Coordinates of N, CA and C in Angstrom, one line a residue:
X1 N 1.0 -1.3 0.1 CA -0.2 0.1 0.1 C 0.9 1.1 0.2
X2 N 0.6 2.3 -0.7 CA 1.5 3.2 -0.8 C 0.8 4.5 0.1
X3 N 2.1 5.4 0.4 CA 1.8 6.3 1.5 C 2.2 7.3 0.6
X4 N 1.7 8.7 1.0 CA 2.0 9.9 -0.2 C 1.6 11.2 0.6
X5 N 2.0 12.2 0.2 CA 1.9 13.7 0.8 C 1.1 14.1 -0.6
X6 N 0.4 15.6 0.3 CA -0.3 16.2 -0.7 C -0.2 17.8 0.1
X7 N 0.5 18.3 -1.6 CA 0.6 19.7 -1.0 C -0.2 20.7 -1.8
X8 N -0.7 21.7 -1.1 CA -1.0 22.9 -2.0 C -1.4 24.2 -0.8
X9 N -1.2 25.3 -1.6 CA -1.8 26.7 -0.3 C -3.0 26.6 -0.7
X10 N -3.5 26.2 -1.5 CA -5.0 26.7 -1.5 C -5.9 25.9 -0.7
X11 N -6.4 26.1 0.1 CA -7.3 25.0 1.1 C -8.4 24.0 0.5
X12 N -9.2 24.7 -0.4 CA -10.2 24.0 -1.2 C -9.5 22.8 -2.0
X13 N -8.4 23.4 -2.8 CA -7.6 22.5 -3.8 C -6.9 20.9 -3.2
X14 N -6.8 21.7 -1.9 CA -5.7 20.8 -1.1 C -6.8 19.4 -0.6
X15 N -7.9 20.1 -0.1 CA -8.7 19.0 0.5 C -9.6 18.3 -0.3
X16 N -9.8 18.7 -1.4 CA -9.9 17.9 -2.9 C -9.0 16.6 -3.2
X17 N -7.9 17.1 -3.5 CA -6.8 16.6 -3.7 C -6.3 15.3 -2.4
X18 N -6.7 15.7 -1.2 CA -6.6 15.1 -0.4 C -7.9 13.7 -0.3
X19 N -8.8 14.0 -0.7 CA -9.9 13.2 -0.8 C -10.1 12.3 -2.0
X20 N -9.7 13.0 -3.1 CA -9.2 11.7 -4.1 C -8.3 11.2 -3.9
X21 N -7.5 11.3 -3.3 CA -6.4 10.2 -3.0 C -6.8 9.0 -1.9
X22 N -7.5 9.4 -0.8 CA -7.4 8.8 0.3 C -8.8 7.9 -0.4
X23 N -9.5 8.2 -1.5 CA -10.8 7.4 -1.9 C -10.0 6.1 -3.0
X24 N -8.5 6.0 -3.0 CA -7.9 5.4 -4.2 C -7.6 3.8 -3.0
X25 N -7.8 3.0 -3.5 CA -7.5 2.0 -2.5 C -5.9 1.4 -2.4
X26 N -5.0 1.9 -3.2 CA -4.0 1.1 -3.7 C -3.3 2.3 -2.6
X27 N -3.6 3.1 -1.7 CA -2.8 4.2 -0.8 C -3.7 4.1 0.6
X28 N -2.5 3.9 1.2 CA -3.2 3.5 2.6 C -3.3 4.6 3.4
X29 N -2.2 5.7 3.3 CA -2.1 6.9 4.2 C -1.7 8.2 3.1
X30 N -2.4 9.4 3.4 CA -2.2 10.5 3.2 C -2.0 11.7 3.9
X31 N -0.7 12.1 3.9 CA -0.4 13.5 4.7 C -0.9 14.5 4.0
X32 N -0.9 15.7 4.4 CA -1.1 17.1 4.0 C -0.3 18.2 4.5
X33 N 0.3 19.0 3.6 CA 0.8 20.2 4.3 C 0.5 21.4 3.2
X34 N 0.6 22.5 3.9 CA -0.1 23.6 3.3 C 1.0 24.6 2.4
X35 N 2.4 24.0 2.5 CA 3.0 24.8 1.6 C 4.2 23.9 1.4
X36 N 5.4 24.2 0.8 CA 6.2 23.6 0.7 C 7.5 23.4 1.4
X37 N 7.5 24.4 1.9 CA 8.5 24.4 3.5 C 7.7 23.6 4.4
X38 N 6.6 23.4 4.6 CA 6.2 22.5 6.0 C 6.2 21.0 5.2
X39 N 6.1 20.8 3.3 CA 6.2 19.5 3.2 C 7.3 19.3 3.2
X40 N 8.9 20.0 3.1 CA 10.1 19.6 3.3 C 10.3 18.9 4.5
X41 N 9.9 19.8 5.9 CA 10.1 19.4 7.3 C 9.3 17.6 7.2
X42 N 8.1 17.7 6.8 CA 7.8 16.2 6.8 C 8.4 15.6 6.4
X43 N 8.5 15.7 4.9 CA 9.3 14.5 4.4 C 10.8 14.7 4.9
X44 N 11.4 15.1 5.8 CA 12.8 14.9 6.5 C 12.4 14.1 7.6
X45 N 11.3 14.3 8.5 CA 10.9 13.6 9.4 C 10.7 12.5 9.4
X46 N 10.2 12.3 8.1 CA 9.7 10.4 7.7 C 10.7 9.9 7.6
X47 N 11.7 10.2 6.5 CA 12.9 9.8 6.2 C 14.0 9.8 7.1
X48 N 13.8 10.2 7.8 CA 15.1 10.3 9.3 C 14.4 8.9 10.1
X49 N 13.6 9.2 10.2 CA 12.5 8.2 11.0 C 12.7 6.8 10.5
X50 N 13.2 6.6 9.4 CA 13.5 5.7 8.4 C 11.8 5.2 8.2
X51 N 10.9 5.9 8.2 CA 9.4 5.5 7.7 C 9.4 5.6 6.2
X52 N 8.5 4.9 5.6 CA 8.5 5.0 3.9 C 7.6 6.5 3.4
X53 N 8.0 7.1 2.5 CA 6.8 8.0 1.8 C 7.3 7.7 -0.1
X54 N 6.1 7.0 -0.7 CA 6.2 7.1 -1.8 C 6.0 8.4 -2.9
X55 N 5.5 9.0 -2.5 CA 5.1 10.4 -3.7 C 4.8 11.2 -2.7
X56 N 4.9 12.6 -3.3 CA 4.8 13.6 -3.2 C 3.8 14.6 -4.1
X57 N 2.7 14.4 -4.0 CA 1.6 15.5 -5.0 C 1.7 16.6 -4.5
X58 N 1.8 17.8 -5.6 CA 2.0 18.9 -5.2 C 2.2 19.9 -6.2
X59 N 1.6 21.2 -5.7 CA 1.3 22.3 -6.8 C 2.4 23.0 -7.1
X60 N 2.8 23.6 -8.0 CA 3.9 24.3 -8.3 C 4.1 25.9 -7.8
X61 N 2.9 26.7 -8.5 CA 3.1 27.9 -7.7 C 2.3 28.3 -6.4
X62 N 3.6 28.4 -5.5 CA 3.3 28.5 -4.2 C 3.9 29.5 -3.4
X63 N 4.0 30.4 -2.6 CA 4.3 31.3 -2.4 C 5.4 30.6 -1.3
X64 N 6.7 31.4 -1.2 CA 7.9 31.0 -0.6 C 9.0 30.1 -1.6
X65 N 8.7 28.7 -1.3 CA 9.5 27.6 -1.6 C 8.1 27.0 -2.9
X66 N 8.5 27.5 -4.5 CA 7.8 26.8 -4.6 C 7.8 24.9 -5.4
X67 N 7.1 24.4 -6.1 CA 7.3 23.1 -6.4 C 8.4 22.6 -6.8
X68 N 8.7 23.2 -7.9 CA 10.3 23.0 -8.7 C 11.2 23.0 -7.6
X69 N 11.7 24.0 -7.2 CA 12.4 24.2 -6.1 C 12.7 23.1 -5.1
X70 N 11.3 22.8 -4.6 CA 11.2 21.7 -3.4 C 11.4 20.5 -4.3
X71 N 11.1 19.9 -5.5 CA 11.8 19.1 -6.2 C 13.4 19.0 -6.3
X72 N 13.6 19.8 -6.5 CA 15.5 20.0 -6.6 C 15.9 19.9 -5.1
X73 N 15.3 20.1 -3.8 CA 16.0 20.3 -3.0 C 15.6 18.3 -2.3
X74 N 14.5 17.7 -3.1 CA 14.6 16.4 -2.5 C 15.5 15.6 -2.8
X75 N 16.5 15.9 -4.2 CA 17.5 15.4 -4.6 C 18.4 14.9 -3.1
X76 N 18.4 16.1 -2.4 CA 19.5 16.0 -1.1 C 19.4 14.4 -0.2
X77 N 18.2 13.9 -0.6 CA 18.0 13.0 0.5 C 18.7 11.4 -0.1
X78 N 18.5 10.9 0.6 CA 19.3 9.2 0.4 C 18.1 8.6 -0.7
X79 N 17.1 8.6 -0.4 CA 16.1 7.8 -1.0 C 14.8 8.9 -1.2
X80 N 14.5 9.8 -2.0 CA 13.5 10.9 -1.9 C 12.4 10.3 -2.5
X81 N 10.9 10.4 -2.0 CA 9.7 10.2 -2.8 C 9.7 10.4 -4.2
X82 N 9.0 9.9 -4.9 CA 8.3 10.3 -6.1 C 7.6 11.7 -6.2
X83 N 7.4 12.1 -7.3 CA 7.0 13.5 -7.6 C 6.0 13.8 -8.7
X84 N 4.7 14.1 -8.0 CA 3.7 14.1 -9.0 C 2.9 15.7 -9.1
X85 N 3.3 16.3 -9.9 CA 2.8 17.8 -10.0 C 1.3 17.8 -10.2
X86 N 0.6 18.7 -9.6 CA -0.8 18.7 -10.2 C -0.9 20.5 -9.8
X87 N -1.1 20.9 -11.0 CA -1.0 22.1 -11.3 C -2.1 23.1 -12.0
X88 N -2.5 24.4 -12.1 CA -3.2 24.7 -13.0 C -2.4 25.3 -14.3
X89 N -1.1 25.0 -14.1 CA -0.2 26.0 -15.2 C 0.4 24.6 -16.1
X90 N 0.4 24.8 -17.3 CA 1.1 23.7 -18.2 C 2.5 24.1 -18.9
X91 N 3.0 25.6 -18.4 CA 3.9 26.0 -18.9 C 5.5 25.5 -18.0
X92 N 5.3 24.5 -17.1 CA 6.5 24.1 -16.6 C 6.8 22.8 -16.7
X93 N 6.0 22.1 -17.2 CA 6.2 20.5 -17.6 C 7.4 20.1 -18.1
X94 N 8.4 20.7 -19.0 CA 9.5 20.3 -19.4 C 10.3 20.8 -18.6
X95 N 10.7 21.6 -17.7 CA 10.9 21.5 -16.3 C 10.8 20.4 -15.4
X96 N 9.6 20.2 -15.3 CA 9.2 19.3 -14.5 C 9.8 17.9 -14.5
X97 N 9.4 17.0 -15.8 CA 9.9 16.0 -16.6 C 11.9 15.8 -16.4
X98 N 12.3 17.2 -16.8 CA 13.9 17.0 -16.5 C 14.2 16.8 -15.4
X99 N 13.3 17.6 -14.3 CA 13.8 17.0 -12.5 C 13.5 15.8 -12.2
X100 N 12.7 15.0 -12.8 CA 12.6 13.2 -12.6 C 10.7 13.3 -12.3
X101 N 10.1 14.3 -12.5 CA 8.6 14.2 -12.0 C 7.9 13.1 -12.7
X102 N 7.3 11.8 -11.8 CA 6.9 10.9 -12.2 C 5.7 11.4 -13.4
X103 N 4.7 12.4 -12.9 CA 3.6 12.7 -13.8 C 3.8 14.4 -13.5
X104 N 2.6 14.6 -14.5 CA 2.3 16.0 -14.3 C 0.7 16.3 -15.0
X105 N 0.0 16.3 -13.6 CA -1.4 16.7 -13.9 C -1.9 18.4 -13.9
X106 N -3.1 18.5 -14.6 CA -3.5 19.9 -14.7 C -4.8 20.0 -13.7
X107 N -4.7 21.0 -13.0 CA -6.4 21.3 -12.7 C -7.3 21.7 -13.4
X108 N -8.6 21.5 -13.3 CA -9.2 20.7 -12.6 C -8.8 19.2 -12.7
X109 N -8.5 18.5 -11.5 CA -7.8 17.2 -11.8 C -9.1 16.2 -11.7
X110 N -9.3 15.4 -12.9 CA -10.2 14.2 -13.3 C -10.0 13.3 -12.4
X111 N -10.6 12.8 -11.7 CA -10.4 11.7 -10.9 C -9.7 10.5 -11.7
X112 N -10.4 10.2 -13.1 CA -9.3 9.3 -13.5 C -8.3 9.5 -14.1
X113 N -8.0 10.9 -14.2 CA -6.6 10.9 -14.7 C -5.5 10.8 -13.8
X114 N -6.1 11.2 -12.1 CA -5.3 11.0 -10.8 C -5.0 9.5 -10.6
X115 N -6.2 8.8 -11.1 CA -6.0 7.3 -10.5 C -4.7 6.8 -11.6
X116 N -4.9 7.2 -12.8 CA -3.9 6.8 -13.5 C -2.4 7.3 -13.3
X117 N -2.3 8.2 -12.5 CA -0.9 8.6 -11.8 C -0.7 7.9 -10.6
X118 N -1.5 7.4 -10.0 CA -1.3 6.6 -8.8 C -1.0 4.9 -9.5
X119 N -1.6 4.6 -10.5 CA -1.3 3.1 -11.0 C 0.2 3.2 -11.6
X120 N 0.5 4.5 -12.0 CA 1.7 4.7 -12.3 C 3.0 4.6 -11.0
X121 N 2.3 5.1 -10.3 CA 3.7 5.3 -9.0 C 3.0 4.1 -8.4
X122 N 2.2 3.3 -8.5 CA 2.2 2.0 -7.8 C 3.0 0.9 -8.4
X123 N 3.1 0.8 -10.0 CA 3.9 0.0 -10.3 C 5.2 0.4 -10.6
X124 N 5.4 1.6 -10.6 CA 7.4 2.0 -10.2 C 7.8 1.4 -8.7
X125 N 6.8 1.8 -7.8 CA 7.5 1.4 -6.6 C 7.1 0.0 -6.3
X126 N 6.5 -0.6 -6.7 CA 6.5 -2.5 -7.0 C 7.7 -2.9 -8.1
X127 N 8.0 -2.2 -8.9 CA 9.4 -2.7 -9.7 C 10.6 -2.2 -9.0
X128 N 10.6 -1.2 -8.1 CA 11.8 -0.6 -7.5 C 12.0 -1.7 -5.9
X129 N 10.9 -2.2 -5.6 CA 11.0 -3.2 -4.6 C 11.3 -4.6 -4.8
X130 N 11.1 -4.7 -6.4 CA 10.9 -6.2 -7.0 C 12.9 -6.2 -7.2
X131 N 13.1 -4.8 -7.9 CA 14.8 -5.0 -8.1 C 15.5 -5.0 -7.1
X132 N 15.2 -4.6 -5.8 CA 16.3 -4.6 -4.6 C 15.9 -5.7 -3.8
X133 N 14.9 -6.5 -4.1 CA 15.1 -7.9 -3.9 C 15.7 -8.8 -5.1
X134 N 16.3 -8.4 -6.2 CA 16.7 -8.7 -7.0 C 15.8 -10.3 -8.2
X135 N 14.6 -9.5 -7.7 CA 13.5 -10.3 -8.8 C 13.0 -9.6 -9.7
X136 N 13.4 -8.5 -10.5 CA 12.9 -7.7 -11.2 C 13.2 -8.5 -12.6
X137 N 12.6 -8.4 -13.7 CA 12.5 -9.3 -14.7 C 13.1 -8.5 -15.9
X138 N 14.4 -8.8 -16.5 CA 15.1 -7.8 -17.5 C 14.2 -7.2 -18.6
X139 N 13.0 -8.0 -18.8 CA 12.0 -7.5 -19.7 C 10.8 -6.9 -19.2
X140 N 11.2 -5.9 -18.2 CA 10.0 -5.6 -17.2 C 9.5 -4.1 -18.2
X141 N 8.2 -4.3 -18.7 CA 7.6 -3.3 -19.3 C 7.5 -2.3 -19.0
X142 N 6.8 -1.2 -19.6 CA 6.3 0.1 -19.1 C 5.1 0.3 -20.1
X143 N 4.2 1.2 -19.4 CA 3.0 1.4 -20.0 C 2.7 2.9 -20.1
X144 N 2.8 3.4 -21.1 CA 2.7 4.8 -21.4 C 1.2 5.7 -21.3
X145 N 1.0 6.6 -20.2 CA -0.5 7.0 -20.6 C -0.7 7.9 -21.7
X146 N -1.2 8.2 -22.3 CA -1.3 9.1 -23.8 C -3.0 9.9 -23.8
X147 N -3.0 11.1 -23.8 CA -4.3 11.1 -24.2 C -4.8 11.4 -25.7
X148 N -5.7 10.8 -26.2 CA -6.2 10.3 -27.0 C -7.8 10.8 -27.1
X149 N -8.6 11.8 -27.8 CA -9.7 12.1 -28.3 C -10.4 12.2 -26.5
X150 N -9.7 12.6 -25.9 CA -10.4 13.3 -24.5 C -10.2 12.0 -23.4
X151 N -10.0 10.8 -23.9 CA -9.3 9.8 -23.3 C -7.7 9.2 -23.0
X152 N -8.0 8.8 -22.0 CA -6.3 8.1 -21.5 C -6.1 6.7 -21.9
X153 N -5.2 6.6 -22.8 CA -5.0 5.0 -23.6 C -3.4 4.7 -22.9
X154 N -3.5 3.6 -22.8 CA -2.1 2.8 -22.6 C -1.4 2.7 -23.4
X155 N -0.2 2.7 -23.5 CA 0.4 2.4 -25.1 C 1.8 1.3 -23.9
X156 N 2.1 0.6 -24.4 CA 3.4 -0.4 -24.0 C 4.6 0.1 -24.6
X157 N 5.5 0.2 -23.8 CA 6.9 0.4 -24.4 C 7.7 -0.4 -25.1
X158 N 7.1 -1.5 -25.3 CA 7.8 -2.5 -25.9 C 7.4 -2.4 -27.4
X159 N 6.2 -1.8 -27.5 CA 5.5 -1.7 -28.8 C 5.7 -0.1 -29.4
X160 N 6.9 0.6 -29.0 CA 7.3 1.9 -29.4 C 8.5 1.1 -30.0
X161 N 8.5 1.5 -31.6 CA 9.6 1.6 -32.3 C 10.6 2.6 -32.0
X162 N 10.2 3.6 -32.2 CA 11.0 5.2 -32.7 C 10.3 6.1 -31.9
X163 N 11.1 7.2 -31.1 CA 10.5 8.4 -30.8 C 10.8 9.6 -31.4
X164 N 10.2 10.7 -31.6 CA 10.9 12.0 -32.5 C 10.1 13.2 -31.2
X165 N 11.2 13.8 -31.2 CA 11.0 15.3 -30.5 C 10.2 16.1 -31.5
X166 N 9.5 16.6 -30.3 CA 8.4 17.7 -31.4 C 8.0 19.0 -30.2
X167 N 9.0 19.6 -30.0 CA 9.0 20.9 -29.0 C 9.2 20.4 -27.7
X168 N 8.1 20.5 -27.2 CA 7.7 20.2 -25.4 C 7.3 18.5 -25.6
X169 N 6.9 18.4 -26.5 CA 6.1 16.9 -26.9 C 7.1 15.7 -27.2
X170 N 7.4 14.7 -27.0 CA 7.6 13.7 -28.0 C 6.3 13.0 -28.5
X171 N 6.9 12.1 -30.0 CA 5.8 11.2 -30.7 C 6.5 10.1 -30.5
X172 N 5.7 9.4 -30.0 CA 6.0 7.9 -29.6 C 5.1 7.0 -31.1
X173 N 6.1 6.2 -31.6 CA 5.4 5.6 -33.4 C 5.6 4.3 -32.6
X174 N 4.3 3.5 -33.2 CA 4.1 2.1 -33.1 C 3.5 1.6 -34.6
X175 N 3.4 0.2 -34.5 CA 3.1 0.1 -35.5 C 1.5 0.2 -35.8
X176 N 1.2 0.5 -34.8 CA -0.6 0.8 -34.8 C -0.7 2.3 -34.8
X177 N 0.4 2.9 -35.3 CA -0.2 4.7 -34.8 C 1.2 5.2 -34.2
X178 N 0.7 6.8 -34.3 CA 1.6 7.7 -33.1 C 1.1 8.2 -32.4
X179 N 1.8 8.6 -31.5 CA 0.9 9.6 -30.3 C 1.7 10.5 -29.6
X180 N 1.1 11.8 -29.0 CA 1.9 13.1 -28.7 C 1.9 12.4 -27.0
X181 N 3.2 12.6 -26.4 CA 3.2 12.9 -25.1 C 3.7 14.1 -24.3
X182 N 3.4 14.9 -23.5 CA 4.0 16.0 -23.0 C 5.4 15.8 -22.1
X183 N 6.5 15.5 -22.7 CA 7.7 15.0 -22.0 C 9.0 15.3 -22.7
X184 N 10.1 16.0 -22.1 CA 11.2 16.0 -23.0 C 11.8 14.7 -23.6
X185 N 12.4 15.0 -24.9 CA 13.2 13.9 -25.3 C 14.4 13.4 -24.4
X186 N 14.9 14.3 -24.0 CA 16.2 14.1 -23.1 C 16.1 13.3 -22.0
X187 N 14.6 13.7 -21.0 CA 14.5 13.1 -20.3 C 13.9 11.3 -20.4
X188 N 13.0 11.4 -21.4 CA 12.8 9.9 -21.9 C 14.0 9.0 -22.4
X189 N 14.7 9.3 -22.7 CA 16.0 9.0 -23.4 C 16.9 8.2 -22.0
X190 N 16.6 8.9 -21.1 CA 17.3 8.6 -19.6 C 16.7 7.6 -19.1
X191 N 15.2 7.8 -19.1 CA 14.5 6.5 -18.2 C 14.3 5.2 -19.2
X192 N 14.6 5.7 -20.8 CA 14.2 4.1 -21.4 C 15.7 3.7 -21.9
X193 N 17.1 4.5 -21.7 CA 18.0 3.7 -21.8 C 18.7 2.4 -21.3
X194 N 18.2 1.8 -19.9 CA 18.3 0.4 -19.7 C 17.3 -0.2 -20.6
X195 N 16.3 0.0 -21.2 CA 15.8 -1.0 -22.2 C 15.6 -0.8 -23.1
X196 N 17.1 -0.7 -23.6 CA 17.8 -0.7 -25.0 C 17.2 0.6 -25.8
X197 N 16.7 1.4 -25.5 CA 16.6 2.7 -26.2 C 17.8 3.5 -26.7
X198 N 18.2 3.8 -27.6 CA 19.3 4.4 -28.0 C 19.0 6.0 -28.7
X199 N 20.2 6.8 -28.7 CA 19.4 7.8 -29.4 C 20.4 8.1 -30.6
X200 N 20.3 7.9 -31.7 CA 20.6 8.4 -33.1 C 20.7 9.4 -33.6
X201 N 19.9 10.8 -33.1 CA 20.0 11.7 -33.3 C 19.5 12.7 -32.1
X202 N 19.4 13.8 -32.5 CA 19.5 14.9 -31.3 C 17.7 14.9 -31.2
X203 N 17.1 14.3 -32.1 CA 15.7 14.7 -32.0 C 14.8 13.2 -32.2
X204 N 15.8 11.8 -32.2 CA 15.2 10.8 -32.3 C 15.5 9.9 -31.3
X205 N 15.1 9.1 -30.7 CA 15.2 7.8 -30.0 C 14.6 6.6 -30.6
X206 N 15.6 5.5 -30.6 CA 15.1 4.2 -31.4 C 15.3 3.2 -30.4
X207 N 14.1 2.5 -30.7 CA 14.4 0.9 -29.7 C 15.1 0.3 -30.6
X208 N 16.4 -0.3 -30.0 CA 17.8 -1.1 -30.3 C 17.1 -2.3 -31.1
X209 N 16.3 -3.2 -30.5 CA 15.5 -4.4 -30.5 C 14.6 -4.0 -31.8
X210 N 14.2 -3.0 -32.6 CA 13.4 -2.9 -33.9 C 14.5 -2.2 -34.8
X211 N 15.7 -2.3 -34.5 CA 16.5 -1.8 -36.0 C 17.2 -3.3 -36.6
X212 N 16.7 -3.2 -37.6 CA 16.7 -4.4 -38.6 C 18.0 -4.2 -39.5
X213 N 18.8 -3.0 -40.1 CA 19.4 -2.4 -40.8 C 20.4 -1.4 -40.6
X214 N 21.6 -1.2 -40.7 CA 22.6 0.1 -40.8 C 23.2 0.0 -42.1
X215 N 23.0 0.9 -42.4 CA 23.3 1.6 -43.9 C 24.2 2.9 -43.8
X216 N 25.1 2.4 -44.9 CA 26.1 3.8 -45.1 C 25.8 4.1 -46.8
X217 N 25.8 5.6 -46.4 CA 25.6 6.0 -47.8 C 26.0 7.4 -47.8
X218 N 27.1 7.4 -49.0 CA 28.4 8.6 -49.2 C 28.7 8.9 -47.7
X219 N 29.2 8.2 -46.7 CA 29.4 8.6 -45.3 C 28.2 9.1 -44.1
X220 N 26.9 8.8 -44.7 CA 25.9 9.0 -44.0 C 25.3 7.6 -43.6
X221 N 25.1 7.9 -42.2 CA 24.3 6.5 -41.9 C 23.0 6.6 -41.5
X222 N 22.1 5.6 -41.6 CA 20.9 5.4 -41.4 C 20.8 4.2 -41.0
X223 N 19.4 4.2 -40.0 CA 18.8 2.1 -39.9 C 17.6 2.3 -40.1
X224 N 17.5 1.3 -40.5 CA 16.1 0.8 -41.2 C 15.5 0.1 -39.5
X225 N 14.3 0.8 -39.6 CA 13.3 0.6 -38.3 C 11.6 0.2 -39.0
X226 N 11.3 -1.1 -38.7 CA 10.3 -1.1 -39.6 C 10.2 -0.7 -40.9
X227 N 9.4 0.0 -41.8 CA 9.3 0.5 -42.7 C 10.0 1.7 -43.4
X228 N 10.4 2.2 -42.0 CA 11.1 3.7 -42.1 C 12.6 3.8 -42.1
X229 N 13.5 4.4 -42.9 CA 14.7 4.5 -43.0 C 14.9 5.8 -42.0
X230 N 15.7 5.6 -41.2 CA 15.9 7.2 -40.1 C 17.6 7.5 -40.0
X231 N 18.0 8.7 -40.5 CA 18.8 9.1 -40.3 C 19.9 8.8 -39.0
X232 N 20.9 8.6 -39.1 CA 21.9 8.7 -38.0 C 22.9 10.0 -38.0
X233 N 22.8 10.7 -36.7 CA 23.8 11.9 -36.9 C 25.5 11.3 -36.8
X234 N 26.1 12.0 -37.3 CA 27.6 11.8 -37.2 C 28.3 11.1 -35.9
X235 N 27.6 12.3 -34.9 CA 28.0 12.4 -33.8 C 27.4 10.9 -32.7
X236 N 26.3 10.1 -33.2 CA 25.9 9.2 -32.9 C 26.3 7.8 -33.6
X237 N 26.7 8.2 -34.9 CA 27.0 7.0 -35.9 C 27.6 5.8 -34.9
X238 N 28.8 5.9 -34.1 CA 29.7 5.3 -34.0 C 29.2 4.3 -32.3
X239 N 28.4 4.9 -31.8 CA 27.6 4.5 -30.8 C 26.8 3.4 -31.5
X240 N 25.8 3.8 -32.4 CA 24.9 2.8 -33.2 C 25.6 1.6 -33.5
X241 N 26.7 1.9 -34.5 CA 27.5 0.6 -34.9 C 28.0 -0.5 -34.0
X242 N 28.5 0.0 -33.0 CA 29.1 -0.8 -31.8 C 28.0 -1.6 -30.9
X243 N 26.8 -0.9 -30.9 CA 25.2 -1.6 -30.4 C 25.0 -2.6 -31.1
X244 N 25.2 -2.0 -32.5 CA 24.6 -3.4 -33.2 C 25.4 -4.3 -33.6
X245 N 26.8 -4.2 -33.3 CA 27.9 -5.4 -33.6 C 27.8 -6.5 -32.1
X246 N 27.9 -5.4 -31.3 CA 27.6 -6.1 -29.8 C 26.5 -7.2 -29.5
X247 N 25.0 -6.7 -30.1 CA 23.7 -7.3 -30.5 C 24.5 -8.5 -31.3
X248 N 25.0 -8.6 -32.7 CA 25.0 -9.7 -33.5 C 25.9 -10.6 -33.1
X249 N 27.1 -10.1 -32.1 CA 27.6 -11.0 -31.5 C 27.4 -12.1 -30.4
X250 N 26.4 -11.1 -29.7 CA 25.5 -12.2 -28.8 C 24.5 -12.6 -29.1
X251 N 23.8 -12.4 -30.6 CA 22.5 -13.4 -31.0 C 23.5 -14.7 -31.8
X252 N 24.4 -14.1 -32.2 CA 25.4 -15.6 -33.0 C 25.6 -16.6 -32.2
X253 N 25.1 -18.1 -32.9 CA 25.4 -19.4 -32.0 C 27.0 -19.4 -31.9
X254 N 27.4 -20.2 -31.1 CA 29.1 -20.5 -31.1 C 29.2 -21.2 -32.4
X255 N 30.5 -21.1 -32.7 CA 31.2 -21.9 -33.4 C 31.4 -23.3 -33.2
X256 N 31.0 -24.4 -33.8 CA 30.8 -25.8 -33.6 C 32.3 -26.4 -33.3
X257 N 32.3 -27.2 -32.8 CA 33.8 -28.0 -32.5 C 33.9 -28.9 -33.0
X258 N 35.0 -29.4 -33.8 CA 35.1 -30.5 -34.8 C 35.1 -32.0 -33.3
X259 N 34.2 -33.0 -34.4 CA 34.3 -34.2 -33.6 C 35.4 -34.8 -33.3

């Protein structure tokens, strides 16, 4: 069961957030704080006491210490809680994800969208616990929530062949179509690197498992991903080539020994 802290300087917004969080059966405890300074004291007290705090759900624009500065200060703790921003402002999403935010919700919060954030939190907490126990599977998947025609759809990371940057968004490409997600490419590259995603261009991230061919033409490199030929920048050519060579060697059967 999850233990979380809700933070907002507006009393009605804080009460509504606490109410929604307490209604979720995956959450066993919901603390609350009226500003970031009080929240920081609460986090420090909980962690120093050796207790668990899985996430902080907080606003960004608050008097004194704002939500972004609060998140930066959390990195000073040995095992900081995850952060989910709940705000009326959509202009801080890029910074929030750069700081490692788990999710970014816009007010007024829709119950189903908050439930999706809690589901993601629960999945991450369980995965991290399994990793600490040495039980995490190397093929652990991740489901990415995308907004589509007013609905939230979950896209499997395994289904993503490549990702392209589009300003403050990224476009996830799958065989079924493409989906826009508000997240910087740099943050996604760091997050998905252990799952085999590799940067081939400043604006392109590719799942190495979906690369079928590496081509060279006039000194320019490109990779074949499904039915698309994607250019590889000079900066990333050697990294891509070395990765594919290692994958080929790993996949190749051992040589037969003569009888």
